[in-house]
Amino acid sequence: MSFDYDLFVIGGGSGGVRAARVAASEGAKVGLAEEDRMGGTCVIRGCVPKKLMVFASSYRDAMAEAQDYGWTVHAGSFEWSKFQTRLEGELDRLEGIYRKLLDNSGVTIHDARAEIADPHTVRLSTGETLKAKHILVATGGRPALPGIANDHLGITSNDIFHLPELPKRILIVGGGFIACEFACILNGMGVEVTQFYRGAQILRGFDDEARGLVSDMMCKKGVNLHLGTNIVEMCLEADLDENGMVPNTELLAGEVQGKAAPGKSGPIWVKASNGTTQVFDQVMFATGRNPNTEGLGLDNTAAELGRRGEVIVDDYSQTKQPSIFAIGDVTNRVNLTPVAIREGMAFVETVFKGNPTKVDHELIPSAVFTQPELGTVGMTEEKAREQEPIDVYATSFKPMQQSFIGREDRVLMKLVVSKETDRVLGCHIVAPAAGEMIQLAGIAVKMGATKAQFDQVCAVHPTMSEELVTMKTPVRSA
Ligand code: NDP
């Protein structure tokens, strides 16, 4: 069979772009299709714009602290449109860089949607049909709505960067990364934030002590967090009938499929599972993300999908169809940008360098950019306890910078240590810049450092993270 390409990549996000570039640099003839903007979720509607919003939102607090330190300053008001204009410029710049990198490495870009017609054929929305020896699916994921009547009235993290103006009052639904990060961001920007989370504590899966402190701090900083709470009903306030009842919910639910009447907007009335009713200018659903496999044509191949629509792959990111591989969020393994990039690199190593390479998904450090941030690597106390006897070293204290001006902020430094091997199984940090700290602690944990080796390292004084090398006695053992 003759092929147009050695590799055709579907999806121009972090994983797809990296795999395409590296494969091309190995001499492969590579094509890449992206139906939207180059850069994908991370660059265009995720990590990058989110982090810039984190920075923007941090100045109000910083300004108040500066006053207490003796500065004559005041925060004034936040000009969303000014920030947004700069943000759009930055995203254009980054998208341009991504395109240039692909061009320079000889990858042919197709600005089109691609569908898989058979194990070696992709059909583009431009009408072109192309043959490729290998196809790499790197189509990422998209926000999932909860499926309740009228949920189309809400927005998702995709929309938040494009709002013409910031709402005065927002309800954020969910308790994961995205919900908590945007609750803090918008709170910092002066929006009145209410957050509903259906479970007992936000950030499920993270260390209990750490998530407890993040939750406390979010509430102290002004987020109106309701645990064990979900939306029962919602509609436009203007659509409530004269008795204050939601009219014909079935009809409204039907509208969801039909994508509701355009132009309908306005304050949103919400009834919560705790019986209260409230009106918000916006409702944001951060209720998880689904892999982008709908209409991709994988059913024309032997590749299999999982329950949530994720592409099932083996340790080498290969599907049941030998010519088709998948990396990144579309495989719903560890949904983080640097992981997708590493999966892309391992794929190229395996397929184009003849060096079969499994992706290492162990001990991946990550951070939640709440205020304060949560940085984590390795096992939570709860998980480690199930596995083996452990010692827990933890300290929670008021950091010097905020304690000096009488603030109630607290931070947490925590190590979970194996009793048998003395190995640090997990490190959990809640503090400003915890994301930066956990990157470094992650090196030691990944290297298999023991608690004794942590303690051999001289403290950097005065810092918050020096506690990681000065905790002498376990606070508990289990
Ligand atoms: P998560 O899966 O982290 O969180 C989804 C949240 O929505 C959970 O709290 C879940 O509750 C709740 N939920 C799900 N369905 C419903 C429903 N029907 N009604 C009410 N609540 C519901 O997803 P996110 O969208 O926050 O993030 C997706 C992924 O993106 C993350 O897992 C992460 O890998 C990545 N990400 C990473 C970031 C980072 O590295 N800083 C930042 C942002 C995203 P429950 O817990 O009960 O299931």
Coordinates of C-alpha atoms and ligand atoms in Angstrom, one line a residue:
M1 CA 0.0 0.0 0.0
S2 CA 1.4 3.5 -0.7
F3 CA 0.9 6.1 2.0
D4 CA 0.6 9.9 1.9
Y5 CA 2.1 10.0 5.4
D6 CA 4.1 7.8 7.7
L7 CA 2.1 9.4 10.6
F8 CA -1.1 11.3 10.6
V9 CA -1.9 13.0 13.9
I10 CA -5.5 14.0 14.7
G11 CA -5.5 16.8 17.2
G12 CA -3.2 19.8 17.6
G13 CA -2.9 19.9 21.4
S14 CA 0.2 19.5 23.6
G15 CA 0.5 15.7 23.0
G16 CA -0.3 15.7 19.3
V17 CA 1.9 18.6 18.4
R18 CA 4.9 17.1 20.3
A19 CA 4.5 13.7 18.8
A20 CA 4.2 15.1 15.3
R21 CA 7.3 17.3 15.7
V22 CA 9.5 14.7 17.2
A23 CA 8.4 12.0 14.6
A24 CA 9.1 14.5 11.8
S25 CA 12.5 15.2 13.2
E26 CA 13.2 11.5 13.0
G27 CA 12.6 11.7 9.2
A28 CA 8.9 10.6 9.2
K29 CA 6.5 12.3 6.8
V30 CA 3.9 13.7 9.1
G31 CA 0.5 15.3 8.7
L32 CA -1.6 16.8 11.5
A33 CA -5.3 17.9 11.5
E34 CA -6.8 20.3 13.9
E35 CA -10.3 21.5 13.6
D36 CA -10.0 24.4 16.1
R37 CA -7.1 26.5 17.2
M38 CA -3.6 25.0 17.4
G39 CA -2.5 24.4 20.9
G40 CA -5.5 22.5 22.2
T41 CA -7.0 22.7 25.6
C42 CA -3.9 23.5 27.5
V43 CA -2.9 26.5 25.5
I44 CA -6.2 27.8 24.3
R45 CA -8.8 27.0 26.9
G46 CA -7.0 25.4 29.9
C47 CA -3.8 25.6 31.8
V48 CA -2.3 28.7 30.2
P49 CA -5.3 31.1 30.2
K50 CA -6.3 29.7 33.6
K51 CA -2.9 30.4 35.1
L52 CA -2.9 33.9 33.7
M53 CA -6.3 34.3 35.4
V54 CA -4.8 33.0 38.6
F55 CA -2.2 35.7 38.5
A56 CA -4.8 38.4 37.7
S57 CA -6.9 37.3 40.6
S58 CA -4.1 37.3 43.1
Y59 CA -3.5 41.1 43.2
R60 CA -6.5 42.1 45.2
D61 CA -5.2 40.1 48.2
A62 CA -1.7 41.1 47.5
M63 CA -2.7 44.8 47.5
A64 CA -4.6 44.4 50.8
E65 CA -1.5 42.7 52.3
A66 CA 0.7 45.5 51.0
Q67 CA -1.4 48.0 52.8
D68 CA -0.9 46.2 56.1
Y69 CA 2.8 46.1 55.3
G70 CA 2.8 49.9 55.2
W71 CA 2.2 50.6 51.5
T72 CA -0.3 53.3 50.5
V73 CA -2.1 51.4 47.7
H74 CA -5.6 50.3 47.0
A75 CA -6.8 47.6 44.6
G76 CA -9.5 49.7 42.8
S77 CA -11.6 47.6 40.5
F78 CA -10.6 44.8 38.1
E79 CA -11.0 45.6 34.4
W80 CA -11.9 42.3 32.9
S81 CA -11.9 43.7 29.3
K82 CA -8.4 45.0 29.7
F83 CA -7.2 41.7 30.9
Q84 CA -9.1 39.8 28.3
T85 CA -7.6 41.8 25.4
R86 CA -4.1 41.1 26.6
L87 CA -5.0 37.4 27.2
E88 CA -6.3 37.1 23.6
G89 CA -3.1 38.6 22.3
E90 CA -1.1 36.2 24.3
L91 CA -3.1 33.2 23.1
D92 CA -2.7 34.3 19.4
R93 CA 1.1 34.6 20.0
L94 CA 1.3 31.1 21.5
E95 CA -0.8 29.6 18.8
G96 CA 1.5 31.2 16.2
I97 CA 4.5 29.6 18.0
Y98 CA 2.9 26.2 17.8
R99 CA 2.2 26.6 14.1
K100 CA 5.7 27.8 13.5
L101 CA 7.2 24.8 15.4
L102 CA 5.2 22.4 13.3
D103 CA 6.1 24.2 10.1
N104 CA 9.8 24.3 11.0
S105 CA 9.9 20.6 11.7
G106 CA 8.3 19.8 8.3
V107 CA 4.8 18.7 9.6
T108 CA 2.0 19.4 7.1
I109 CA -0.9 21.2 8.9
H110 CA -4.5 20.5 7.8
D111 CA -6.9 23.0 9.4
A112 CA -9.8 20.6 9.2
R113 CA -11.7 18.0 11.1
A114 CA -10.4 14.5 10.5
E115 CA -12.4 11.3 10.7
I116 CA -10.9 7.8 10.5
A117 CA -12.4 5.9 7.5
D118 CA -10.4 2.7 7.9
P119 CA -7.2 1.6 9.8
H120 CA -5.0 3.6 7.3
T121 CA -7.3 6.3 6.0
V122 CA -8.5 9.7 7.3
R123 CA -11.1 11.8 5.7
L124 CA -10.9 15.5 6.2
S125 CA -13.8 18.0 6.4
T126 CA -12.1 19.7 3.3
G127 CA -13.1 16.6 1.3
E128 CA -9.5 15.3 1.1
T129 CA -8.8 11.6 1.8
L130 CA -5.3 10.7 3.0
K131 CA -3.5 7.4 3.6
A132 CA -1.2 7.0 6.6
K133 CA 0.9 4.1 7.8
H134 CA 0.2 5.1 11.4
I135 CA -2.6 7.2 12.9
L136 CA -2.3 8.9 16.3
V137 CA -5.5 10.0 18.0
A138 CA -4.7 13.0 20.3
T139 CA -8.1 14.7 20.3
G140 CA -8.3 15.4 24.0
G141 CA -11.5 15.9 25.9
R142 CA -14.3 18.4 26.4
P143 CA -16.4 19.5 29.4
A144 CA -19.3 17.3 30.3
L145 CA -22.6 18.8 31.4
P146 CA -24.4 17.0 34.2
G147 CA -27.5 16.2 32.1
I148 CA -30.1 17.9 34.2
A149 CA -32.9 19.9 32.6
N150 CA -31.8 23.3 31.4
D151 CA -28.1 22.7 32.0
H152 CA -27.5 24.4 28.6
L153 CA -28.1 27.7 30.5
G154 CA -24.8 27.1 32.3
I155 CA -21.3 27.7 31.0
T156 CA -18.2 25.6 31.2
S157 CA -14.5 26.3 31.5
N158 CA -14.5 26.6 27.6
D159 CA -16.7 29.7 27.9
I160 CA -15.2 31.4 30.9
F161 CA -12.4 33.1 29.0
H162 CA -14.8 34.6 26.4
L163 CA -17.4 36.2 28.8
P164 CA -18.2 39.7 27.6
E165 CA -18.2 40.8 31.2
L166 CA -17.6 39.1 34.6
P167 CA -20.8 38.1 36.4
K168 CA -21.6 39.7 39.7
R169 CA -22.8 36.4 41.1
I170 CA -21.8 32.9 39.9
L171 CA -22.6 29.4 40.9
I172 CA -19.9 26.9 40.3
V173 CA -21.0 23.2 40.3
G174 CA -18.3 20.5 41.0
G175 CA -15.5 19.9 43.4
G176 CA -12.6 18.9 41.2
F177 CA -9.6 20.8 39.9
I178 CA -11.5 23.1 37.5
A179 CA -14.4 23.9 39.9
C180 CA -12.0 24.8 42.8
E181 CA -9.5 26.7 40.7
F182 CA -12.2 28.9 39.1
A183 CA -14.0 29.4 42.4
C184 CA -10.7 30.9 43.8
I185 CA -10.0 32.9 40.6
L186 CA -13.4 34.5 40.3
N187 CA -13.5 35.2 44.0
G188 CA -10.2 36.9 43.7
M189 CA -11.5 39.0 40.8
G190 CA -14.3 40.3 43.0
V191 CA -17.2 38.0 41.8
E192 CA -19.5 36.7 44.4
V193 CA -18.9 32.9 44.2
T194 CA -21.1 30.1 45.4
Q195 CA -19.8 26.6 44.9
F196 CA -21.9 23.4 45.1
Y197 CA -20.2 20.1 45.6
R198 CA -22.3 16.9 45.9
G199 CA -19.8 15.0 48.1
A200 CA -18.6 15.4 51.6
Q201 CA -15.3 17.3 50.8
I202 CA -13.9 18.9 47.6
L203 CA -11.0 17.5 45.6
R204 CA -11.8 13.9 46.0
G205 CA -8.8 11.7 45.6
F206 CA -6.3 14.1 47.2
D207 CA -5.0 13.7 50.8
D208 CA -7.8 14.3 53.2
E209 CA -5.9 16.7 55.5
A210 CA -4.7 18.7 52.4
R211 CA -8.2 19.0 50.8
G212 CA -9.7 19.9 54.2
L213 CA -7.2 22.9 54.5
V214 CA -7.8 24.0 50.9
S215 CA -11.6 23.9 51.6
D216 CA -11.2 25.9 54.9
M217 CA -9.0 28.5 53.2
M218 CA -11.3 28.9 50.2
C219 CA -14.2 29.6 52.6
K220 CA -12.1 32.0 54.7
K221 CA -11.2 33.9 51.5
G222 CA -14.9 34.3 50.6
V223 CA -16.0 31.4 48.5
N224 CA -19.5 30.4 49.6
L225 CA -18.9 26.6 49.5
H226 CA -21.8 24.2 50.0
L227 CA -20.8 20.6 50.5
G228 CA -23.3 17.7 50.0
T229 CA -25.2 20.0 47.7
N230 CA -26.3 19.8 44.1
I231 CA -28.7 21.5 41.7
V232 CA -32.1 20.0 41.7
E233 CA -33.8 22.4 39.2
M234 CA -32.7 25.4 37.2
C235 CA -34.3 27.8 34.7
L236 CA -34.1 31.4 33.6
E237 CA -35.5 33.5 36.4
A238 CA -37.7 35.2 33.7
D239 CA -39.2 31.8 32.8
L240 CA -40.5 31.1 36.4
D241 CA -44.3 31.1 36.3
E242 CA -46.5 33.4 38.4
N243 CA -46.3 31.0 41.4
G244 CA -42.5 31.0 41.3
M245 CA -42.5 27.4 39.8
V246 CA -40.3 26.0 37.0
P247 CA -42.6 25.7 34.0
N248 CA -42.9 22.4 32.2
T249 CA -39.5 21.0 33.0
E250 CA -39.9 18.2 30.5
L251 CA -40.2 20.6 27.7
L252 CA -37.1 22.5 28.9
A253 CA -35.2 19.3 29.2
G254 CA -36.2 18.6 25.6
E255 CA -34.6 21.9 24.6
V256 CA -31.3 20.6 25.8
Q257 CA -31.2 18.2 23.0
G258 CA -32.4 20.8 20.5
K259 CA -29.9 23.3 22.0
A260 CA -32.6 25.8 23.3
A261 CA -33.9 28.9 21.8
P262 CA -31.1 31.3 20.9
G263 CA -31.0 34.7 22.5
K264 CA -32.5 33.3 25.7
S265 CA -30.3 34.5 28.6
G266 CA -30.5 36.4 31.9
P267 CA -30.3 35.6 35.5
I268 CA -30.6 31.9 36.3
W269 CA -32.8 30.6 39.1
V270 CA -31.5 27.5 40.9
K271 CA -33.1 25.2 43.4
A272 CA -30.5 23.3 45.5
S273 CA -30.8 19.9 47.1
N274 CA -30.6 21.6 50.5
G275 CA -34.0 23.2 49.7
T276 CA -32.8 26.8 49.1
T277 CA -33.4 28.8 46.0
Q278 CA -31.1 31.5 44.6
V279 CA -30.5 33.5 41.5
F280 CA -27.1 33.8 39.8
D281 CA -25.9 35.7 36.7
Q282 CA -24.0 32.7 35.6
V283 CA -23.9 29.0 36.5
M284 CA -20.6 27.2 35.6
F285 CA -20.5 23.4 35.4
A286 CA -17.1 21.9 36.2
T287 CA -18.6 18.4 36.4
G288 CA -15.8 16.5 34.6
R289 CA -14.6 16.1 31.1
N290 CA -15.3 13.4 28.4
P291 CA -12.9 12.1 25.8
N292 CA -13.4 13.5 22.3
T293 CA -14.2 10.4 20.3
E294 CA -17.6 11.1 19.1
G295 CA -17.8 10.9 15.3
L296 CA -14.1 10.2 15.1
G297 CA -14.7 7.0 13.1
L298 CA -12.9 4.6 15.4
D299 CA -15.8 2.2 14.9
N300 CA -14.4 1.7 11.4
T301 CA -11.4 0.0 13.0
A302 CA -10.8 -2.6 15.6
A303 CA -9.9 0.1 18.2
E304 CA -12.1 -0.2 21.3
L305 CA -13.7 2.5 23.4
G306 CA -14.3 2.4 27.2
R307 CA -17.4 3.3 29.1
R308 CA -16.8 7.1 29.0
G309 CA -15.8 7.0 25.3
E310 CA -12.1 6.9 26.0
V311 CA -9.8 5.1 23.6
I312 CA -8.5 1.9 25.2
V313 CA -4.7 1.5 24.7
D314 CA -2.0 -0.7 26.0
D315 CA 1.2 0.4 27.8
Y316 CA 2.6 1.6 24.5
S317 CA -0.5 3.7 23.7
Q318 CA -1.4 1.3 21.0
T319 CA -5.1 0.4 20.3
K320 CA -6.4 -3.1 19.3
Q321 CA -6.0 -1.8 15.7
P322 CA -2.2 -2.0 15.3
S323 CA -1.9 1.0 13.0
I324 CA -3.8 3.3 15.5
F325 CA -2.4 4.8 18.7
A326 CA -3.9 7.3 21.1
I327 CA -2.3 9.6 23.7
G328 CA -3.5 12.3 26.1
D329 CA -6.9 13.0 27.6
V330 CA -8.7 11.0 24.9
T331 CA -7.3 7.9 26.6
N332 CA -8.5 9.1 30.1
R333 CA -5.4 7.8 31.8
V334 CA -3.8 10.7 33.7
N335 CA -5.3 13.8 32.2
L336 CA -2.5 16.3 32.5
T337 CA -0.6 18.2 29.8
P338 CA 3.0 17.0 30.7
V339 CA 1.7 13.4 30.8
A340 CA 0.2 13.7 27.3
I341 CA 3.6 15.1 26.1
R342 CA 5.4 12.2 27.6
E343 CA 3.0 9.7 26.1
G344 CA 3.6 11.4 22.7
M345 CA 7.4 11.1 23.1
A346 CA 7.1 7.4 24.2
F347 CA 5.0 6.7 21.2
V348 CA 7.6 8.2 18.8
E349 CA 10.4 6.3 20.6
T350 CA 8.4 3.1 20.2
V351 CA 7.2 3.5 16.6
F352 CA 9.8 5.6 14.9
K353 CA 13.0 4.9 16.8
G354 CA 12.5 1.2 17.3
N355 CA 12.8 1.4 21.0
P356 CA 9.6 0.2 22.6
T357 CA 9.0 2.5 25.5
K358 CA 6.2 2.3 28.1
V359 CA 4.8 5.5 29.6
D360 CA 5.7 5.8 33.2
H361 CA 2.5 6.9 35.1
E362 CA 4.0 6.4 38.6
L363 CA 4.6 9.3 41.0
I364 CA 3.4 12.1 38.8
P365 CA 3.6 15.4 40.7
S366 CA 0.6 17.8 40.2
A367 CA -0.8 21.0 41.5
V368 CA -4.2 22.5 41.9
F369 CA -4.0 26.2 41.4
T370 CA -6.4 27.2 44.2
Q371 CA -5.6 29.9 46.6
P372 CA -3.6 28.6 48.4
E373 CA -2.3 26.0 46.0
L374 CA -2.2 22.3 46.6
G375 CA 0.8 20.4 45.4
T376 CA 1.0 16.7 45.6
V377 CA 3.1 13.7 44.7
G378 CA 2.7 10.0 45.6
M379 CA 0.2 8.4 47.9
T380 CA -2.3 10.1 50.2
E381 CA -2.2 9.1 53.8
E382 CA -5.5 7.2 53.3
K383 CA -4.2 5.2 50.4
A384 CA -0.8 4.5 52.0
R385 CA -2.4 3.3 55.2
E386 CA -4.3 0.6 53.2
Q387 CA -1.0 -0.6 51.7
E388 CA 1.4 -0.8 54.6
P389 CA 2.3 0.6 58.1
I390 CA 3.2 4.3 57.9
D391 CA 4.4 7.3 59.8
V392 CA 2.9 10.6 59.1
Y393 CA 4.9 13.8 59.5
A394 CA 2.8 16.9 59.1
T395 CA 2.8 20.5 60.3
S396 CA 0.2 23.2 59.7
F397 CA 1.1 26.7 60.6
K398 CA 0.6 30.4 59.8
P399 CA 3.2 31.5 57.2
M400 CA 5.5 34.3 58.3
Q401 CA 4.4 36.7 55.6
Q402 CA 0.7 36.6 56.5
S403 CA 1.1 35.9 60.2
F404 CA 3.1 39.2 60.5
I405 CA 0.0 41.2 59.5
G406 CA -2.4 39.2 61.5
R407 CA -3.9 37.0 58.8
E408 CA -5.5 33.7 59.5
D409 CA -3.9 31.9 56.4
R410 CA -2.5 28.5 57.2
V411 CA -0.2 26.2 55.2
L412 CA 0.4 22.5 55.4
M413 CA 3.6 20.5 54.8
K414 CA 3.1 16.7 55.0
L415 CA 5.1 13.6 54.4
V416 CA 3.7 10.0 54.4
V417 CA 6.5 7.6 55.2
S418 CA 6.8 3.8 55.0
K419 CA 7.6 2.4 58.4
E420 CA 9.4 -0.6 56.9
T421 CA 11.6 1.1 54.3
D422 CA 11.6 4.7 55.6
R423 CA 10.7 5.7 52.0
V424 CA 8.7 8.9 51.5
L425 CA 5.6 7.5 49.8
G426 CA 3.8 10.8 49.5
C427 CA 4.3 14.5 49.9
H428 CA 1.4 17.0 50.2
I429 CA 1.8 20.8 50.4
V430 CA -0.9 23.4 50.8
A431 CA 0.7 26.8 50.5
P432 CA 1.2 29.7 48.1
A433 CA 3.5 28.5 45.3
A434 CA 2.9 24.8 46.3
G435 CA 3.0 24.0 42.6
E436 CA 6.6 25.2 42.4
M437 CA 7.6 23.4 45.6
I438 CA 6.1 20.0 44.6
Q439 CA 8.0 20.0 41.4
L440 CA 11.2 19.9 43.4
A441 CA 10.0 17.6 46.1
G442 CA 8.8 15.3 43.3
I443 CA 12.4 14.7 42.2
A444 CA 13.3 13.3 45.6
V445 CA 10.1 11.2 45.9
K446 CA 10.5 9.9 42.4
M447 CA 14.1 8.9 43.2
G448 CA 12.8 6.9 46.1
A449 CA 14.3 9.2 48.8
T450 CA 13.9 8.1 52.4
K451 CA 12.8 10.3 55.3
A452 CA 16.4 10.0 56.7
Q453 CA 17.6 11.4 53.3
F454 CA 15.1 14.3 53.5
D455 CA 16.5 15.0 57.0
Q456 CA 20.1 15.0 55.7
V457 CA 19.3 18.1 53.6
C458 CA 20.0 21.4 55.4
A459 CA 17.0 23.7 55.8
V460 CA 16.7 26.9 53.8
H461 CA 15.8 29.4 56.4
P462 CA 13.4 31.2 56.7
T463 CA 11.0 29.4 54.2
M464 CA 7.8 27.5 54.5
S465 CA 9.2 24.4 52.8
E466 CA 12.1 24.0 55.2
E467 CA 9.6 22.2 57.4
L468 CA 9.9 19.3 54.9
V469 CA 13.4 18.6 56.2
T470 CA 12.9 19.5 59.8
M471 CA 10.0 17.4 61.0
K472 CA 11.5 15.1 63.6
T473 CA 8.6 13.2 65.2
P474 CA 5.6 11.6 63.4
V475 CA 2.2 13.2 64.3
R476 CA 0.7 9.7 64.0
S477 CA 1.4 6.2 62.8
A478 CA -1.0 3.8 61.2
Ligands
NDP1 P1 -12.8 16.3 37.9 O1 -13.1 14.9 37.5 O2 -11.6 16.6 38.6 O3 -14.0 16.8 38.8 C1 -15.4 16.7 38.4 C2 -16.2 17.2 39.5 O4 -17.6 17.3 39.1 C3 -16.2 16.2 40.7 O5 -16.2 17.0 41.9 C4 -17.4 15.4 40.6 O6 -17.9 14.9 41.8 C5 -18.4 16.5 40.0 N1 -19.5 15.9 39.2 C6 -19.4 15.0 38.2 N2 -20.6 14.8 37.7 C7 -21.5 15.6 38.4 C8 -22.9 15.8 38.4 N3 -23.6 15.1 37.5 N4 -23.4 16.6 39.3 C9 -22.6 17.3 40.1 N5 -21.3 17.2 40.2 C10 -20.7 16.3 39.4 O7 -12.9 17.1 36.6 P2 -12.5 18.6 36.2 O8 -13.5 18.9 35.1 O9 -12.4 19.5 37.4 O10 -11.1 18.4 35.6 C11 -10.9 17.4 34.6 C12 -9.4 17.0 34.6 O11 -8.6 18.0 34.0 C13 -8.8 16.7 36.0 O12 -9.1 15.4 36.4 C14 -7.4 17.0 35.7 O13 -6.8 15.8 35.3 C15 -7.4 18.0 34.6 N6 -7.0 19.3 35.2 C16 -5.8 19.5 35.8 C17 -5.5 20.8 36.3 C18 -4.2 21.0 36.9 O14 -3.3 20.2 36.7 N7 -4.1 22.0 37.7 C19 -6.4 21.9 36.2 C20 -7.7 21.6 35.5 C21 -8.0 20.3 35.1 P3 -17.4 13.6 42.4 O15 -16.1 13.9 43.1 O16 -18.5 13.2 43.4 O17 -17.3 12.6 41.3

